[in-house]
Coordinates of C-alpha atoms and ligand atoms in Angstrom, one line a residue:
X1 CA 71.0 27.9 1.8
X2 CA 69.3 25.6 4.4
X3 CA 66.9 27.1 6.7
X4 CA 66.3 25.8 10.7
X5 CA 62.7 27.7 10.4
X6 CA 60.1 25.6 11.8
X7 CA 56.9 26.3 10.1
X8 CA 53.1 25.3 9.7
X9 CA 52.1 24.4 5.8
X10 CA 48.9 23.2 4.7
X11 CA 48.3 20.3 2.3
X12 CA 47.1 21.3 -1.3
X13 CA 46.8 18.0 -2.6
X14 CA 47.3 14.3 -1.8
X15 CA 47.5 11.6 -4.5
X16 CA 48.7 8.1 -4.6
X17 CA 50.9 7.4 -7.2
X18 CA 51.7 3.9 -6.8
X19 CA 51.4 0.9 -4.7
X20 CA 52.4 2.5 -0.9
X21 CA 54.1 5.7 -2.4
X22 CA 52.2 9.3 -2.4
X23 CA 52.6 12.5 -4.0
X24 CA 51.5 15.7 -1.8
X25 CA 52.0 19.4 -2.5
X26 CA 52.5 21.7 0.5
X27 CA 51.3 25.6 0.6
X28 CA 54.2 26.7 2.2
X29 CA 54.9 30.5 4.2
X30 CA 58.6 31.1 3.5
X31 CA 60.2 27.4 2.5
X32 CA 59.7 27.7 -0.9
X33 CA 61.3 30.6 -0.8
X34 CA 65.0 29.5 -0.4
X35 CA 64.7 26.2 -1.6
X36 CA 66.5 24.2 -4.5
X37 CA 66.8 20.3 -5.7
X38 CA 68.4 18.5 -3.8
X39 CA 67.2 19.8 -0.4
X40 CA 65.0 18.3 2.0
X41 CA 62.3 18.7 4.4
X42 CA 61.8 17.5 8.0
X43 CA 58.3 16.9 8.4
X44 CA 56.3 16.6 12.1
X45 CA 53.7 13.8 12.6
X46 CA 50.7 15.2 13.9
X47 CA 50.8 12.4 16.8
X48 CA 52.6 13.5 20.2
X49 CA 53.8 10.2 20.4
X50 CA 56.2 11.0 17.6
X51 CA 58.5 13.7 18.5
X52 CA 61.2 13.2 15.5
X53 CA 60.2 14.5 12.3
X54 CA 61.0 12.7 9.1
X55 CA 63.4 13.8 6.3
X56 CA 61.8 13.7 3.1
X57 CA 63.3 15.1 -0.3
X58 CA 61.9 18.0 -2.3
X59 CA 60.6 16.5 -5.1
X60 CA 59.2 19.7 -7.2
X61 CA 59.7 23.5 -6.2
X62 CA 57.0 26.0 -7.4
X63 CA 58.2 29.4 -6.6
X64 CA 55.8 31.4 -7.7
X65 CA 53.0 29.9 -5.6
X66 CA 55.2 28.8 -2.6
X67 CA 54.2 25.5 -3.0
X68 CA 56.1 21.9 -2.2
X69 CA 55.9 19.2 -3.4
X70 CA 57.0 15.9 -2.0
X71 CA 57.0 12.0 -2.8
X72 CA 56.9 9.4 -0.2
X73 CA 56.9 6.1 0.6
X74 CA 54.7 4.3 3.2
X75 CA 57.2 2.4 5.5
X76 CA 54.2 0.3 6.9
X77 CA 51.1 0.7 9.4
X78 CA 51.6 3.2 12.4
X79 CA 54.3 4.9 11.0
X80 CA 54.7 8.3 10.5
X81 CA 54.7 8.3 6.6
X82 CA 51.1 6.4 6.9
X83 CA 50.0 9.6 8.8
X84 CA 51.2 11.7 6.4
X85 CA 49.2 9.4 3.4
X86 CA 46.0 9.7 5.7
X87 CA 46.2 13.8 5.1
X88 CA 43.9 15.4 3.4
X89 CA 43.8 19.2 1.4
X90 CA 43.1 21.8 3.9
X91 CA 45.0 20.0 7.2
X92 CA 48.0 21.7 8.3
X93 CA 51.6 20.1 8.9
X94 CA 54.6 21.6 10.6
X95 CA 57.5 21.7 8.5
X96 CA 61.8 22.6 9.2
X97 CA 63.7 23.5 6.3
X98 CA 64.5 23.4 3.4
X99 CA 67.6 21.9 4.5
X100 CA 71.1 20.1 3.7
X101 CA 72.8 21.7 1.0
X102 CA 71.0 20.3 -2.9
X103 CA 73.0 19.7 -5.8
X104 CA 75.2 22.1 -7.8
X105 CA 73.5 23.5 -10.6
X106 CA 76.6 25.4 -12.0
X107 CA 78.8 22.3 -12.2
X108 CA 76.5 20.8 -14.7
X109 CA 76.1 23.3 -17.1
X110 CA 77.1 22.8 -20.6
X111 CA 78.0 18.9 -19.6
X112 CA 77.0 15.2 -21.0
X113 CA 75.1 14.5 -17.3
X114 CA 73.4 11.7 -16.0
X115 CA 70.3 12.1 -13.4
X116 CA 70.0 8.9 -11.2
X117 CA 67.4 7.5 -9.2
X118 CA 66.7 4.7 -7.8
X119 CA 63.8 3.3 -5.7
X120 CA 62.4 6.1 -3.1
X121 CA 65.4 8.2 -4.4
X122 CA 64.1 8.8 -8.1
X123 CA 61.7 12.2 -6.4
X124 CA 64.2 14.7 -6.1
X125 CA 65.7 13.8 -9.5
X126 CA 63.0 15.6 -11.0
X127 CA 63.0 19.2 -9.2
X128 CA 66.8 18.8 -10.5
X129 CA 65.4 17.5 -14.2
X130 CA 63.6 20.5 -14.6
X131 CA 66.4 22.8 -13.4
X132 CA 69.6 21.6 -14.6
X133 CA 70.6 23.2 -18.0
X134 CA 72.7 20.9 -19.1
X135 CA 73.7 19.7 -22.5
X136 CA 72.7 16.2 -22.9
X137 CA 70.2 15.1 -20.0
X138 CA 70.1 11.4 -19.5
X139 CA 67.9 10.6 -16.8
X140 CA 68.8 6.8 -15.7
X141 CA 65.9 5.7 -12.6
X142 CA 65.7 2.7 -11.6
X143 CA 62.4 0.6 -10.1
X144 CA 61.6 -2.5 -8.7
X145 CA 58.3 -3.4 -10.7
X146 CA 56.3 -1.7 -13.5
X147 CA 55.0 0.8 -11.1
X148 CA 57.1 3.5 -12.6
X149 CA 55.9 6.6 -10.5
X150 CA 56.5 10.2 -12.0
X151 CA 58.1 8.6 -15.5
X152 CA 55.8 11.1 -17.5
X153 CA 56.8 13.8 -16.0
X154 CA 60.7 12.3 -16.4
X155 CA 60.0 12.4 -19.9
X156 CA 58.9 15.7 -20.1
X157 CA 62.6 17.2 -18.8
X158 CA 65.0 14.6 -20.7
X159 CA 65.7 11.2 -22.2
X160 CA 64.9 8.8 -20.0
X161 CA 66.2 5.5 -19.6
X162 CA 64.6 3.0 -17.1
X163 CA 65.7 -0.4 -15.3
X164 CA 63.6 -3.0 -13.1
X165 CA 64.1 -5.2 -10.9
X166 CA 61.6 -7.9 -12.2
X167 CA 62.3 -6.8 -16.2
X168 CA 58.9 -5.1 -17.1
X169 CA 59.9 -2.2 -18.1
X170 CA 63.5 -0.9 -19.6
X171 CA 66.5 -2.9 -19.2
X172 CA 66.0 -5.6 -16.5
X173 CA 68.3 -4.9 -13.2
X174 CA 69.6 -2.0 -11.9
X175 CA 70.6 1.9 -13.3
X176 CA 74.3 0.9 -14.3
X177 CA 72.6 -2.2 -16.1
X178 CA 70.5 0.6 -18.1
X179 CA 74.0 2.5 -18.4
X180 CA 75.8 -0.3 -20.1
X181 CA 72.9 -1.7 -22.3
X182 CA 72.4 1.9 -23.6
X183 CA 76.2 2.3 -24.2
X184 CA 75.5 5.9 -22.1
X185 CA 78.5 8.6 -21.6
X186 CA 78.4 11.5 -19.3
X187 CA 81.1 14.0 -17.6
X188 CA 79.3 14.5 -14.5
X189 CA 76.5 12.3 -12.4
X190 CA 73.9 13.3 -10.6
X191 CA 72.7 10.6 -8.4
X192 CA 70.2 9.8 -5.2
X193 CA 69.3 6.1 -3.8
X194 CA 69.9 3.4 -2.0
X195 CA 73.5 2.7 -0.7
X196 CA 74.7 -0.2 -2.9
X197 CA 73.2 2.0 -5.3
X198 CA 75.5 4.9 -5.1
X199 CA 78.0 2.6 -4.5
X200 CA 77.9 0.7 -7.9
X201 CA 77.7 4.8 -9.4
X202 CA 80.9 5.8 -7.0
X203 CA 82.8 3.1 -8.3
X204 CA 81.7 3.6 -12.1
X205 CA 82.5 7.2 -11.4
X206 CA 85.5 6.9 -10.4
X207 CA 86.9 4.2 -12.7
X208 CA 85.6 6.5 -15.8
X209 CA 87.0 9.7 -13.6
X210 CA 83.6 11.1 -13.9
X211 CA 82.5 13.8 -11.2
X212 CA 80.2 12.4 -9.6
X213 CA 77.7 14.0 -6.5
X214 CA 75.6 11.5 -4.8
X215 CA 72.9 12.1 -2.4
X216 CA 73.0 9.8 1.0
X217 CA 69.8 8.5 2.9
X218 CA 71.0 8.3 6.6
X219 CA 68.4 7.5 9.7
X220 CA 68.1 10.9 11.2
X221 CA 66.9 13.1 14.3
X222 CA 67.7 16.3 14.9
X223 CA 68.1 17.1 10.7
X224 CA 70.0 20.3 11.8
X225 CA 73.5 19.0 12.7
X226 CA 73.2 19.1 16.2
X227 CA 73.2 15.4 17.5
X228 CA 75.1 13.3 15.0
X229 CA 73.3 10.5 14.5
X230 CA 73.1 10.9 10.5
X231 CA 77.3 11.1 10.3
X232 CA 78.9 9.1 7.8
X233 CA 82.7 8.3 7.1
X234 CA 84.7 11.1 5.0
X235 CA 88.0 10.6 3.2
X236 CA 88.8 14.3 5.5
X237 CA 88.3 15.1 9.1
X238 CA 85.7 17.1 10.1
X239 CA 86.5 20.7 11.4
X240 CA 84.4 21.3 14.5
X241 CA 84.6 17.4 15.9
X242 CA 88.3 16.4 14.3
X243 CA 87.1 12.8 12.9
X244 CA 86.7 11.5 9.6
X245 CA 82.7 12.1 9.5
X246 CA 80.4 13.9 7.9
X247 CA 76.8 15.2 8.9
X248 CA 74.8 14.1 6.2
X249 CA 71.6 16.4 7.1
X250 CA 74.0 19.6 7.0
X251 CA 77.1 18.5 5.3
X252 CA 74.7 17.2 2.9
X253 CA 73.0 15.0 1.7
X254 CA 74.9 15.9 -1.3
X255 CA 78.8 14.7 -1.5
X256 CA 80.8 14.4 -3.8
X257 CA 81.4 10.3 -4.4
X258 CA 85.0 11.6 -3.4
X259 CA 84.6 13.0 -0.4
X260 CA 82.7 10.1 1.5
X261 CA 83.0 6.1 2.1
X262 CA 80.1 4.2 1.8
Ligands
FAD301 C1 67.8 13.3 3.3 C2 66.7 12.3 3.2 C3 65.7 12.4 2.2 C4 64.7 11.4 2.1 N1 63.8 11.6 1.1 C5 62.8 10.7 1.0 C6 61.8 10.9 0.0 O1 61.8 11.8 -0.8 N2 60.8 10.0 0.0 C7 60.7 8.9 0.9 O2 59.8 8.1 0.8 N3 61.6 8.7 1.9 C8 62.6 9.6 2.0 N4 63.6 9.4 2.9 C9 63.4 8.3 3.9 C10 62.4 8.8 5.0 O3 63.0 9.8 5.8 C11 62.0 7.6 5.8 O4 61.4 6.6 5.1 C12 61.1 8.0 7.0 O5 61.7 8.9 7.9 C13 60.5 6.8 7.7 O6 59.7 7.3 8.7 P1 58.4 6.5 9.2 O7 57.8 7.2 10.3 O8 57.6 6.0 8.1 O9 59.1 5.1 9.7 P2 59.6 4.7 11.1 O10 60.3 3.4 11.0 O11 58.5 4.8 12.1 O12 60.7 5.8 11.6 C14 61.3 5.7 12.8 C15 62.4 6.8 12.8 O13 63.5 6.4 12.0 C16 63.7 7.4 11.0 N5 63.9 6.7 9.7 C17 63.4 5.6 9.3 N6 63.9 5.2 8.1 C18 64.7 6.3 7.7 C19 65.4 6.5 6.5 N7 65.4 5.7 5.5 N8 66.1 7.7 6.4 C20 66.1 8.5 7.5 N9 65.4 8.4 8.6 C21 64.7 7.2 8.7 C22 62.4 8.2 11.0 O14 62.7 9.6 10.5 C23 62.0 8.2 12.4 O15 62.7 9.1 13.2 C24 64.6 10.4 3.1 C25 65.6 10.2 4.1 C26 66.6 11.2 4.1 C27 67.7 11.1 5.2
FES302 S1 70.3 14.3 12.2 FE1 71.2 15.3 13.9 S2 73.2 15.8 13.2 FE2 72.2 15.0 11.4

């Protein structure tokens, strides 16, 4: 269930993990509350001179203190994710969501499944690691370089298998290069990235006739299906506008491969 609630949170904790990339936990009122892997957060800069908030996964969910956690990437200087880096514990941050709809939990159950991520789409594999009860958990993430944030806590919640994109660490080139040098199986796939990404895993997925959900990054504004400018192409038309698109802030981000042309 996705939730249009604006509300204030305060940061817990800020931490860089990695060249230009951050991990911070948010003390949330009622987010928490709802929320599951897959879903996202839009979160407001604290600067009036940016009114659009940005869409940033759920990375870990901790119920029990009704706390957030998410992992971001600095997109370079005067941006909104370098305000966000600059926050400290104790300053407060308006939040909308959780929203889009997360992965499906059930589907997985009892299934050979692979978790994918690559590049600044390898955070909300792990609120879904730690979740999925699955019977064989292959976690597959991909990086560029040896700066191979969160892989601890990765191994905590499965086998993990890692690629880069300079070789130095795991198999050298991308997830389905770890797939194939690992000889890896699954019956369902998990996966969240970059587009040519998802589409190397759509296509894999579907010459294997593996289920396969995949979580889409779109540019977004509104994040609450009101102004279409996240919409990507679907294999059906789209009830309330009668074209083949898809809001991917509240049609998704999760699709199935199936469902969506990328
Ligand atoms: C569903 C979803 C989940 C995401 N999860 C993460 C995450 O967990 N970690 C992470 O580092 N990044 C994530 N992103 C990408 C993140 O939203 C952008 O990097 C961020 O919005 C850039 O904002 P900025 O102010 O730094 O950059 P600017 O270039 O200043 O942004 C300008 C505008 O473009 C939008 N925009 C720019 N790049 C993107 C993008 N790639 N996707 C969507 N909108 C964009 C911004 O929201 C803003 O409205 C996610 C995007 C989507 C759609
Ligand atoms: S961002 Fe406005 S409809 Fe998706």
């Amino acid at each position: 269930m996705s939730c249009k609630r604006k509300e204030t949170a305060v940061v817990v904790s800020q931490e860089q993990l990695a060249n230009g990339i951050y991990s911070m936990w948010l003390q949330t009122e009622e987010a928490t509350e709802i929320a599951v892997p897959g879903q996202f957060i839009s979160i407001y800069t604290n600067d009036g001179s940016k009114l659009l908030p940005r869409p940033i996964s759920l990375c870990e969910i901790d119920k029990e203190k009704k706390q957030l956690r998410v992992v971001y990437r600095v997109t370079g200087e005067r941006t909104g994710t370098e305000q966000f880096s600059e926050m400290t514990a104790g300053d407060t941050i308006d939040i909308l969501g959780p929203l889009g709809n997360g992965f499906p939990l059930e589907e997985g159950r009892g299934k050979k499944a692979f978790l994918m991520g690559g590049g600044i789409g390898v955070p909300p594999i792990l609120e879904l690691a730690k979740q999925l009860d699955c019977e064989q958990k292959q976690i597959v993430i991909g990086y560029r370089d040896a700066e191979t944030f969160l892989k601890e806590e990765f191994e905590a919640n499965g086998e993990v298998y890692i690629s880069t994109e300079d070789g130095s660490v795991g198999t050298t080139g991308n997830v389905m290069d770890a797939i194939l040098e690992n000889a890896l199986e699954a019956d369902i796939i998990y996966a969240c990235g970059p587009t040519p990404m998802l589409r190397a895993i759509k296509k894999y997925a579907e010459e294997k006739d593996i289920v396969c959900y995949i979580s889409m990054e779109e540019r977004m504004a509104c994040g609450i299906g009101a102004c279409l400018a996240c919409v990507c192409q679907s294999k059906e038309k789209d009830h309330h506008s009668n074209v083949n698109n898809k809001r991917v802030c509240k049609d998704g981000p999760v699709f199935l491969s199936t469902e969506v042309e990328l």
